[in-house]
Tab-separated table of C-alpha atoms in Angstrom:
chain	number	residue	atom	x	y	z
V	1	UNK	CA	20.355	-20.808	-34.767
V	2	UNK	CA	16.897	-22.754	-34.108
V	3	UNK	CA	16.754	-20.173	-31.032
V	4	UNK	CA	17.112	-17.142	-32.859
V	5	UNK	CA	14.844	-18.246	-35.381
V	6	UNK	CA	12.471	-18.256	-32.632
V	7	UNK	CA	13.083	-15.280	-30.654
V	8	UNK	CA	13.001	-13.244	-34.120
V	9	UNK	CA	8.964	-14.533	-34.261
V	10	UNK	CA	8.609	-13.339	-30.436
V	11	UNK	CA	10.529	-9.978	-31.851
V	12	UNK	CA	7.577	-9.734	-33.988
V	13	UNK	CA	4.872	-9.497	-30.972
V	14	UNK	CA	6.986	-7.076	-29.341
V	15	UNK	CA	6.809	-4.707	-32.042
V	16	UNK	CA	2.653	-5.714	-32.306
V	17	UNK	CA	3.175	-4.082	-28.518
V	18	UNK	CA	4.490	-0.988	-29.209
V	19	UNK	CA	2.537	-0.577	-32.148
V	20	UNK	CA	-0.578	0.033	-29.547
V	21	UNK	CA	1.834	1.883	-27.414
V	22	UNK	CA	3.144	-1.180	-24.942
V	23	UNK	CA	6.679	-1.616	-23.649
V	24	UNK	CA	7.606	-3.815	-26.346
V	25	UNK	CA	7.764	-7.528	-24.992
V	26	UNK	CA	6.887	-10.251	-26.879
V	27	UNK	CA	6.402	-14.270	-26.765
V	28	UNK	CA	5.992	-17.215	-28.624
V	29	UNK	CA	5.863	-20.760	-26.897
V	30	UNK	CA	7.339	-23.784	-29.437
V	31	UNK	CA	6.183	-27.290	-29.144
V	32	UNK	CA	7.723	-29.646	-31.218
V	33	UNK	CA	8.822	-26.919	-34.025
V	34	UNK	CA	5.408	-25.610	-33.913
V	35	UNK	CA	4.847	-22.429	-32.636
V	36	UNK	CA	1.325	-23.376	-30.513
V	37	UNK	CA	1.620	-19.375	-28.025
V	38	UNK	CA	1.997	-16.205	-28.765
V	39	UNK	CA	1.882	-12.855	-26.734
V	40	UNK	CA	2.722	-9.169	-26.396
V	41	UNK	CA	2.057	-6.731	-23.703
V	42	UNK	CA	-1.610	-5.082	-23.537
V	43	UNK	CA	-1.230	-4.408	-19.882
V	44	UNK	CA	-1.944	-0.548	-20.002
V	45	UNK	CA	-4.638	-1.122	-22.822
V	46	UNK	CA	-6.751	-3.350	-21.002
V	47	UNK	CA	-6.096	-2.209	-17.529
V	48	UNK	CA	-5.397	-5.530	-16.560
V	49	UNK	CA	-1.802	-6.476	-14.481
V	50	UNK	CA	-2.270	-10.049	-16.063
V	51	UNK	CA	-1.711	-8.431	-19.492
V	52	UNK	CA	1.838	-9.619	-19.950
V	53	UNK	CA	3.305	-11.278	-22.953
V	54	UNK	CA	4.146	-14.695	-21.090
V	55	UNK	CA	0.769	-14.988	-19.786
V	56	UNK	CA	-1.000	-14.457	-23.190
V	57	UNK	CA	1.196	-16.824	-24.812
V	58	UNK	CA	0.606	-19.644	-21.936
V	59	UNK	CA	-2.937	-19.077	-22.008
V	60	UNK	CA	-3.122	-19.874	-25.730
V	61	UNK	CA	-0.081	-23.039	-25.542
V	62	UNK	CA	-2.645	-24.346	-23.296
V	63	UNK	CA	-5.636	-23.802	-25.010
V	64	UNK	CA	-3.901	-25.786	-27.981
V	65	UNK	CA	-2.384	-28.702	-25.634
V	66	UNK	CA	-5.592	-29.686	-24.377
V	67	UNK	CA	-3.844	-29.643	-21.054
V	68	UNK	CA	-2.407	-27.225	-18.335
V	69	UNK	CA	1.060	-28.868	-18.686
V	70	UNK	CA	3.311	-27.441	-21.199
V	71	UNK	CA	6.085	-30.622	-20.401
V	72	UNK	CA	7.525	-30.240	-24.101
V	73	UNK	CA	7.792	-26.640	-24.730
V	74	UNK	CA	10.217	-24.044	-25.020
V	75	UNK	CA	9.087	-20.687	-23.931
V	76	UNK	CA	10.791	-17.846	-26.254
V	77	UNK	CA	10.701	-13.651	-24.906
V	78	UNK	CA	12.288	-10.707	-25.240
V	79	UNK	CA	12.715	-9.675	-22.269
V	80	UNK	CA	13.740	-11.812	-18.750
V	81	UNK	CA	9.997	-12.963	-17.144
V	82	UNK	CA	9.025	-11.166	-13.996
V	83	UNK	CA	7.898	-13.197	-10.927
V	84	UNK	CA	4.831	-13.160	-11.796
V	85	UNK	CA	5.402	-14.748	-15.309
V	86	UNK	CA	7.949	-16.722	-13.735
V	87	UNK	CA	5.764	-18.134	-11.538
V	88	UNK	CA	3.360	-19.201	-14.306
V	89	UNK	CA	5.798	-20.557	-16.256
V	90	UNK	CA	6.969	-22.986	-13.058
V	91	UNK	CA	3.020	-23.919	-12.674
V	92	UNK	CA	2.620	-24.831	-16.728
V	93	UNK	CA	6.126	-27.228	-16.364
V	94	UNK	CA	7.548	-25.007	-18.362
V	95	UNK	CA	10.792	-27.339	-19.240
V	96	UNK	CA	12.937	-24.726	-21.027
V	97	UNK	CA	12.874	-20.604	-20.978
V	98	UNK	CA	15.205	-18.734	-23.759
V	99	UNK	CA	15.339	-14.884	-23.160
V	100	UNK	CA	16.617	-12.029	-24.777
V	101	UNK	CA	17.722	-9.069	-22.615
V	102	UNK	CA	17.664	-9.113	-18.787
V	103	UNK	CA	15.499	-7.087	-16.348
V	104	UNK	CA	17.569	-6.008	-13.918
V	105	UNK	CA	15.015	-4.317	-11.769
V	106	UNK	CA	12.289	-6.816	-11.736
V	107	UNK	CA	13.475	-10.113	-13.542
V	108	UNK	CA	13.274	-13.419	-11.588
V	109	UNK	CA	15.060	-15.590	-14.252
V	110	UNK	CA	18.591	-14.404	-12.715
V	111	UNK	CA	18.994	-10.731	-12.393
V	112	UNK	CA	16.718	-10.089	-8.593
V	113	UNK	CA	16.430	-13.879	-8.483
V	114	UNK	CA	15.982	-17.010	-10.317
V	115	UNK	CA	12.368	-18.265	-9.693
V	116	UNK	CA	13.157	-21.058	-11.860
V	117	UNK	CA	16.219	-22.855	-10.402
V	118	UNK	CA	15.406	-23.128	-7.009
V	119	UNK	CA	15.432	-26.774	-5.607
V	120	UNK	CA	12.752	-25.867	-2.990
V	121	UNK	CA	9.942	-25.945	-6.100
V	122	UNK	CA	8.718	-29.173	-7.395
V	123	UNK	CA	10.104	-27.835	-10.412
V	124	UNK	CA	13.047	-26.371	-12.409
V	125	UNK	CA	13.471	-25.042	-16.082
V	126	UNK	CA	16.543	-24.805	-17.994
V	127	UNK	CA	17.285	-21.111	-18.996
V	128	UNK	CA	18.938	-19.632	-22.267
V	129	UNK	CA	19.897	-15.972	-21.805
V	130	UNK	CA	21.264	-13.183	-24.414
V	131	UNK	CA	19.582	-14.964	-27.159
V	132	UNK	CA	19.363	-11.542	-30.243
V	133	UNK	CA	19.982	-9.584	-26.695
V	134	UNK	CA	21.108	-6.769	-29.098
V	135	UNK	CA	17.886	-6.578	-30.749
V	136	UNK	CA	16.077	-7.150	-27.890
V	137	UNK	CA	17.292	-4.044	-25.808
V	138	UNK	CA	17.068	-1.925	-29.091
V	139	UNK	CA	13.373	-2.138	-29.777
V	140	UNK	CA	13.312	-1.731	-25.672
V	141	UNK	CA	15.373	1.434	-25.732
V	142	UNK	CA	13.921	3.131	-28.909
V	143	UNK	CA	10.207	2.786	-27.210
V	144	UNK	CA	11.603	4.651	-24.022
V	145	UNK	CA	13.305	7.422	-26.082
V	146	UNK	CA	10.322	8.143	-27.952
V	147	UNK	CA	8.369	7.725	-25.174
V	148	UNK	CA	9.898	10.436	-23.490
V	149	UNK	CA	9.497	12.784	-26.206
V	150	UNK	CA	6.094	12.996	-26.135
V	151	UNK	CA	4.188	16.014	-25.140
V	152	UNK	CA	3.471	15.288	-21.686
V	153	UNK	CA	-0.165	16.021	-20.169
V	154	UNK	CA	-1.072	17.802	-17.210
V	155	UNK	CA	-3.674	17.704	-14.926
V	156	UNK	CA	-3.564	20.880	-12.299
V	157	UNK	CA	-6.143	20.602	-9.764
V	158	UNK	CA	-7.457	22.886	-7.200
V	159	UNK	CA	-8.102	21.401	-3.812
V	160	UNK	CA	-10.505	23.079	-1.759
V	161	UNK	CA	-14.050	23.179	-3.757
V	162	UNK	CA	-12.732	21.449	-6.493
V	163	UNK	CA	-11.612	17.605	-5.324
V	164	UNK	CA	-12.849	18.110	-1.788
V	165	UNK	CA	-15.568	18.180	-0.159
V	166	UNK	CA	-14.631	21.405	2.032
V	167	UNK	CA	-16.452	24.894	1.304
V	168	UNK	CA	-18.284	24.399	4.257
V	169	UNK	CA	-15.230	24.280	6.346
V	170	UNK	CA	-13.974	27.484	6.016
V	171	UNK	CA	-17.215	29.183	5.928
V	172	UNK	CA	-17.613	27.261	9.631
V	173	UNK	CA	-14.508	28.852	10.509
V	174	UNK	CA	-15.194	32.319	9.712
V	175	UNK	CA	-18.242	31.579	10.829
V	176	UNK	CA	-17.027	30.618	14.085
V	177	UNK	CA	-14.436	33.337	14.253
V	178	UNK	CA	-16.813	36.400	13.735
V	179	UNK	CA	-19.317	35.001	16.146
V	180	UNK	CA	-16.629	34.520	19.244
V	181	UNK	CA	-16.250	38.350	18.396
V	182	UNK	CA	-19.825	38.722	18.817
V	183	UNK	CA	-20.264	40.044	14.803
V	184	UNK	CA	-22.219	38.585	12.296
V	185	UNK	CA	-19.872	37.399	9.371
V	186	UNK	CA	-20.150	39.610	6.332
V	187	UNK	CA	-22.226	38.041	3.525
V	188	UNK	CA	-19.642	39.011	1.321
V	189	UNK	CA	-16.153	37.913	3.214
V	190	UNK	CA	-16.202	34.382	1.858
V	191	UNK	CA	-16.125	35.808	-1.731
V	192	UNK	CA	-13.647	38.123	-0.701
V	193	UNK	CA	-11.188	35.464	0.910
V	194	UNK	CA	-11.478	33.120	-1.700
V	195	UNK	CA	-8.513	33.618	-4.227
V	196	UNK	CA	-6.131	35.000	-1.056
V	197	UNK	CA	-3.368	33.195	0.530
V	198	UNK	CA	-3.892	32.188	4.277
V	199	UNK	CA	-1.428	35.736	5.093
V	200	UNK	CA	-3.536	37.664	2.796
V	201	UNK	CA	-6.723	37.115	3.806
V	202	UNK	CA	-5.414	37.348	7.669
V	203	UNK	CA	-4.220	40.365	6.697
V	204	UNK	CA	-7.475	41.658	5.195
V	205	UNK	CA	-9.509	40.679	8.223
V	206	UNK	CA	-7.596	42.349	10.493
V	207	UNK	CA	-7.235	45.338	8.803
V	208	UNK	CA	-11.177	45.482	7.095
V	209	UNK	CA	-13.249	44.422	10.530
V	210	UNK	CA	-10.994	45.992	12.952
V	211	UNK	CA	-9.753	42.838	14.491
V	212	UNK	CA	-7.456	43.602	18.069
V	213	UNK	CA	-6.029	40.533	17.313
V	214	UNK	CA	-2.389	39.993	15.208
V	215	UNK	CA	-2.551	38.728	12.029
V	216	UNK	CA	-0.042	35.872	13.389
V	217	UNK	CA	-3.105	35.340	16.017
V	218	UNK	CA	-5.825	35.405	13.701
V	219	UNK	CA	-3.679	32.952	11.518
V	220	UNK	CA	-3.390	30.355	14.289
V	221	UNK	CA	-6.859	30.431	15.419
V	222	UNK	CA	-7.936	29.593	12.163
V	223	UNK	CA	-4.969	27.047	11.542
V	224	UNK	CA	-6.477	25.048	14.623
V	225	UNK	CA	-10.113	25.006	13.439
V	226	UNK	CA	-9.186	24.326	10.156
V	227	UNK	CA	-6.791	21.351	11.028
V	228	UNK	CA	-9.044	19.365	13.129
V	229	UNK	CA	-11.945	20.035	10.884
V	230	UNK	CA	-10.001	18.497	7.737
V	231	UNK	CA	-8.206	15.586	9.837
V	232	UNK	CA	-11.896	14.335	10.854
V	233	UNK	CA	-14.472	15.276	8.774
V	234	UNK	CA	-13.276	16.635	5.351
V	235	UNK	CA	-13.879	14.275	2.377
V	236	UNK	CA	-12.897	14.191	-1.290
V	237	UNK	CA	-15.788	14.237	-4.255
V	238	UNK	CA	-17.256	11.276	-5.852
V	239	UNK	CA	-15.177	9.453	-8.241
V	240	UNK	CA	-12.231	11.912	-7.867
V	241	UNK	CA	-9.721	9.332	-6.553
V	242	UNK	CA	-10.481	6.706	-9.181
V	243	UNK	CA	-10.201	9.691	-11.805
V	244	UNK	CA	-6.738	10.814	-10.386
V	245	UNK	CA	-5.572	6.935	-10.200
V	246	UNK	CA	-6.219	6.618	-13.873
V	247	UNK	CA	-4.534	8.966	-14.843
V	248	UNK	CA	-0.938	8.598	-13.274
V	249	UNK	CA	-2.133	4.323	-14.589
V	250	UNK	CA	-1.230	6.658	-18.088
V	251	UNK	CA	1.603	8.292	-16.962
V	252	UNK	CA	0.191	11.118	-17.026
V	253	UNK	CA	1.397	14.161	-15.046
V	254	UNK	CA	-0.987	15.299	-11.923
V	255	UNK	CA	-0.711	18.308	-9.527
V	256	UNK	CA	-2.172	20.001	-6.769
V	257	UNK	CA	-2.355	24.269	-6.868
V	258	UNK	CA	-4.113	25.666	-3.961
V	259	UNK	CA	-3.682	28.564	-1.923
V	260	UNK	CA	-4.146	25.984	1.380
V	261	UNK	CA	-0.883	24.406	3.330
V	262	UNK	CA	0.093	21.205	3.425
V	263	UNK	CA	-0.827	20.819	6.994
V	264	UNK	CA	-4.899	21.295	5.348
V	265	UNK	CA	-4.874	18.619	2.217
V	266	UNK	CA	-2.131	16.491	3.369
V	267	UNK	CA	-4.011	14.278	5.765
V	268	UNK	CA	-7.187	14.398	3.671
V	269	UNK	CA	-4.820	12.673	0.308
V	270	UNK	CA	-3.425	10.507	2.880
V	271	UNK	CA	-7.198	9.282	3.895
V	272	UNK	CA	-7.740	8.683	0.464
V	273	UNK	CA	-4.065	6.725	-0.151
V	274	UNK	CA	-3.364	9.374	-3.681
V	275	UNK	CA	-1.071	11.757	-2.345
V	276	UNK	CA	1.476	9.505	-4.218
V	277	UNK	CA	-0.183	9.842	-7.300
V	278	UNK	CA	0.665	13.845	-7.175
V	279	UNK	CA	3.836	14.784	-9.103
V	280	UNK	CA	3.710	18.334	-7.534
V	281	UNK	CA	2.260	20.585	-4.680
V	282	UNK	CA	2.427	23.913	-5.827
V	283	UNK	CA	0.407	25.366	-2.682
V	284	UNK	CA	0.648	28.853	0.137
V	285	UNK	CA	3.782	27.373	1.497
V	286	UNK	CA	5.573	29.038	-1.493
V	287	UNK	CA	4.315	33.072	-1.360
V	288	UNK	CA	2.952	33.268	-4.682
V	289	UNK	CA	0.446	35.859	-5.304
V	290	UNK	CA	-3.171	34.477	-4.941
V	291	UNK	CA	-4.940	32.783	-7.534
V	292	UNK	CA	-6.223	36.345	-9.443
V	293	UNK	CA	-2.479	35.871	-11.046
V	294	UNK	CA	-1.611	32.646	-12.829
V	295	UNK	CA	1.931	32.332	-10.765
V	296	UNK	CA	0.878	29.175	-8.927
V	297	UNK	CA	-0.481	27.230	-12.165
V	298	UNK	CA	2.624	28.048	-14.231
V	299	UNK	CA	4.438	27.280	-11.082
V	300	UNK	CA	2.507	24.203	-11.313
V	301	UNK	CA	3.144	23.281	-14.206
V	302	UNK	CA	6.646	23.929	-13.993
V	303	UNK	CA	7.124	21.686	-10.889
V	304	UNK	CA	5.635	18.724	-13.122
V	305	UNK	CA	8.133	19.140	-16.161
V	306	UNK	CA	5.161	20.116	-18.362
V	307	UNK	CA	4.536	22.810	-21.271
V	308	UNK	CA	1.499	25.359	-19.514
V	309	UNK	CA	-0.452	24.485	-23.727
V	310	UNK	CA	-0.468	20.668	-22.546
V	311	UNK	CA	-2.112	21.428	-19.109
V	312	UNK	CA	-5.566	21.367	-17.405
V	313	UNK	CA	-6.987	23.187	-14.848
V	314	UNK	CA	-9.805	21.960	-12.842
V	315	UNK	CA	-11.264	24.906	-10.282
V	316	UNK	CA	-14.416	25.538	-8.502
V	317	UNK	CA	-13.926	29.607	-8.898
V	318	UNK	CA	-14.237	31.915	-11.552
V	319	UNK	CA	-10.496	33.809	-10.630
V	320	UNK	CA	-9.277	30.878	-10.790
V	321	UNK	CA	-10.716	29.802	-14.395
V	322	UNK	CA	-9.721	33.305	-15.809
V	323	UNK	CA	-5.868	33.221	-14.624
V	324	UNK	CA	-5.479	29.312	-15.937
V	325	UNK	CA	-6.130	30.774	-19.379
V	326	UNK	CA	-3.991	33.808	-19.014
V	327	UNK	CA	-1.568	31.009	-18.489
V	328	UNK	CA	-2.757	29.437	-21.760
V	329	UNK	CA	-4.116	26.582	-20.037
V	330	UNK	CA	-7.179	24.404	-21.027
V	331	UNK	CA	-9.731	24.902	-18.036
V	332	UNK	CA	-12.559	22.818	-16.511
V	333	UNK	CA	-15.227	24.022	-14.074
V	334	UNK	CA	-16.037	22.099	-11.402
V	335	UNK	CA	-20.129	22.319	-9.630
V	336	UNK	CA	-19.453	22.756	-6.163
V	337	UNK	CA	-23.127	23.049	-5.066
V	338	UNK	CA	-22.988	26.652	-3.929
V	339	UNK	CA	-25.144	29.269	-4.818
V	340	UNK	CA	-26.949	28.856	-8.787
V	341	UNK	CA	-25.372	32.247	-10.055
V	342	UNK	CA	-22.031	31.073	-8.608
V	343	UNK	CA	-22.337	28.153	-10.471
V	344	UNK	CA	-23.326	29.553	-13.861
V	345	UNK	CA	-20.242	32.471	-13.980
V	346	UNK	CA	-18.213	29.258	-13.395
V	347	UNK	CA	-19.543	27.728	-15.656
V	348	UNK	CA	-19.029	31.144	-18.646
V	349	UNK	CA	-15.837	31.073	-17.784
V	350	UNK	CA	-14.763	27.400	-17.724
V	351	UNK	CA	-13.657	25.886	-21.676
V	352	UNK	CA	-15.599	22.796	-19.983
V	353	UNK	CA	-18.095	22.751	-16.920
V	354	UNK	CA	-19.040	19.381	-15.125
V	355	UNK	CA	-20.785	18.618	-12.148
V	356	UNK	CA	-19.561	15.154	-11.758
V	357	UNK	CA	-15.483	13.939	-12.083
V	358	UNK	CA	-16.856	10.144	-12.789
V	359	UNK	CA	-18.118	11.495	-16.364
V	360	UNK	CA	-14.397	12.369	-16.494
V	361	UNK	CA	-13.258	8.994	-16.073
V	362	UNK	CA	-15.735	8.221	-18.558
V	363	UNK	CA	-14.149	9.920	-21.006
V	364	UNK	CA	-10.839	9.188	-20.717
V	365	UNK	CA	-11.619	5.674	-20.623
V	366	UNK	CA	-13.777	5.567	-23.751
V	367	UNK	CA	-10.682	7.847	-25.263
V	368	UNK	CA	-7.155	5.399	-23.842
């Protein structure tokens, strides 16, 4: 009874946890009938992985023992510690560790392994398990169902112009194309090209400049300028990888719609270690018409499991703007540093323009 009595009080935290939107843990840490610890999760609300229940309650058990040692205590929480928690509880003494419900994919009080009863540490803790289990996993399973109700959020964004660093490149390549033809390149082919898949606008080339060439030619001699190009030299815009992080750190939703193949952003993500953080790629490998329809955003937003009203679309052109809101999408212009009335009819037809993706971090911060 004296253990439920306590695991009821670390019940309490838990439900502090999910109050502020936490998986629901909670602890309290009893010395001598007095509770002297308490903690609940605030991992995702401070950003910080230390932000565990355990580790809040230690911290303040030792702040009221005078002393790093917690030799008399019984540690009380809802759910089985991690190794991490584990751990700490090993290097406070810990004597005694009573848990609710167990954690089969990361708990290291018994389910992965038992941190606590191996002989090869100077020390071992007696463990209580399935103490108000029931209530435990209930609090744990109610957070997770409404959880998953939630409107999910989206974040679609372009790649080329938008998160990287690569207008130039293709403009070198056409650039380079026309010129081993011995023709100028057209001031207004770039323009032209822009919303077109890499068929399309191979297509269009051949067919508008007179191009001996096939299209399957013209396609590979721009495939193998384009590759290199993006493997070496291509980067991705200032603060956009921190921006991108944070958001899947919410559980938000984040993909990637762009008329390019994989074989052109791929290695660039890679560089940057996010292509994990991208729940979907809807891109030209799939022959959806180019980005003057809004196939590839619904697509997109499809692909992530997310309603098109809860998503939004960062681009760099104005086709692009105007088809994400025929898709009822949210949209956000992106400065790509091209020509000033380029920039401003992006800007007229973006819901939101920004030249820099940190002030979007910003905000979402200030807003978590």
């Amino acid at each position: 009874m004296e253990h439920e009595k306590y695991m009821r009080l670390a019940l309490e935290q838990a439900k502090e946890a999910r109050k502020i939107g936490e998986i629901p843990i909670g602890c309290v840490i009893v010395y001598k009938d007095k509770v002297i610890g308490r903690g609940f999760n605030t991992r995702m609300r401070d950003n910080n992985a230390l932000g565990h229940a355990e580790i809040t309650a230690i911290n303040e058990a030792c702040g009221c023992m005078g002393d790093w040692r917690l030799e008399e205590c019984t540690l009380y929480v809802t759910v089985e510690p991690c190794p991490m928690c584990a751990g700490a509880m090993l290097q406070a003494r810990v004597p005694r560790v009573v848990y609710g419900v167990p954690n089969k994919k990361a708990g290291c009080v018994g389910s992965v392994y038992n941190l606590l009863n191996d002989s090869r540490f100077n020390h071992q803790a007696e463990i209580v398990s399935g103490v108000l289990a029931e209530e435990c996993a209930d609090i744990m399973k109610s957070f997770f169902k409404e959880f998953r109700k939630r409107d999910k959020m989206g974040y679609i964004f372009d790649f080329d112009g938008t998160i990287a660093n690569s207008s130039y490149l293709w403009k070198k390549v056409d650039k380079d194309f026309f010129e081993k033809r011995n023709m100028a390149m057209p001031p207004e082919y770039a323009d032209k090209i822009a919303t077109m898949s890499f068929y399309e606008g191979a297509v269009f080339t051949k067919t508008a400049y007179n191009i001996v060439e096939t299209v399957e030619e013209i396609m590979e001699e721009w495939h193998k300028g384009a590759v290199k190009e993006y493997e070496k030299n291509v980067t991705l815009k200032e603060s956009v990888v921190e921006y991108i992080r944070f958001l899947k750190r919410k559980n938000h939703k984040v993909g990637l719609a762009t008329a390019s193949n994989p074989e052109f952003y791929l290695p660039v993500l890679k560089k940057y270690a996010i292509t994990e953080c991208f729940d979907a790629f809807a891109d030209g490998t799939l022959g959806l018409p180019n980005k003057e329809s809004p196939d590839i955003y619904l697509k997109c937003a499809e692909m992530m499991g997310v309603e098109p009203k809860n998503c939004i679309v960062y681009e760099d052109i104005v086709q692009g703007l105007e088809s994400a809101k025929k898709a009822g999408m949210y949209t956000v212009g992106v400065y790509d540093g091209r020509s000033e009335e380029r920039e401003k009819a992006v800007e007229a037809a973006a819901d939101r323009y920004i030249t820099d993706f940190s002030l979007e971090l910003e905000m979402l911060i200030k807003n978590k």
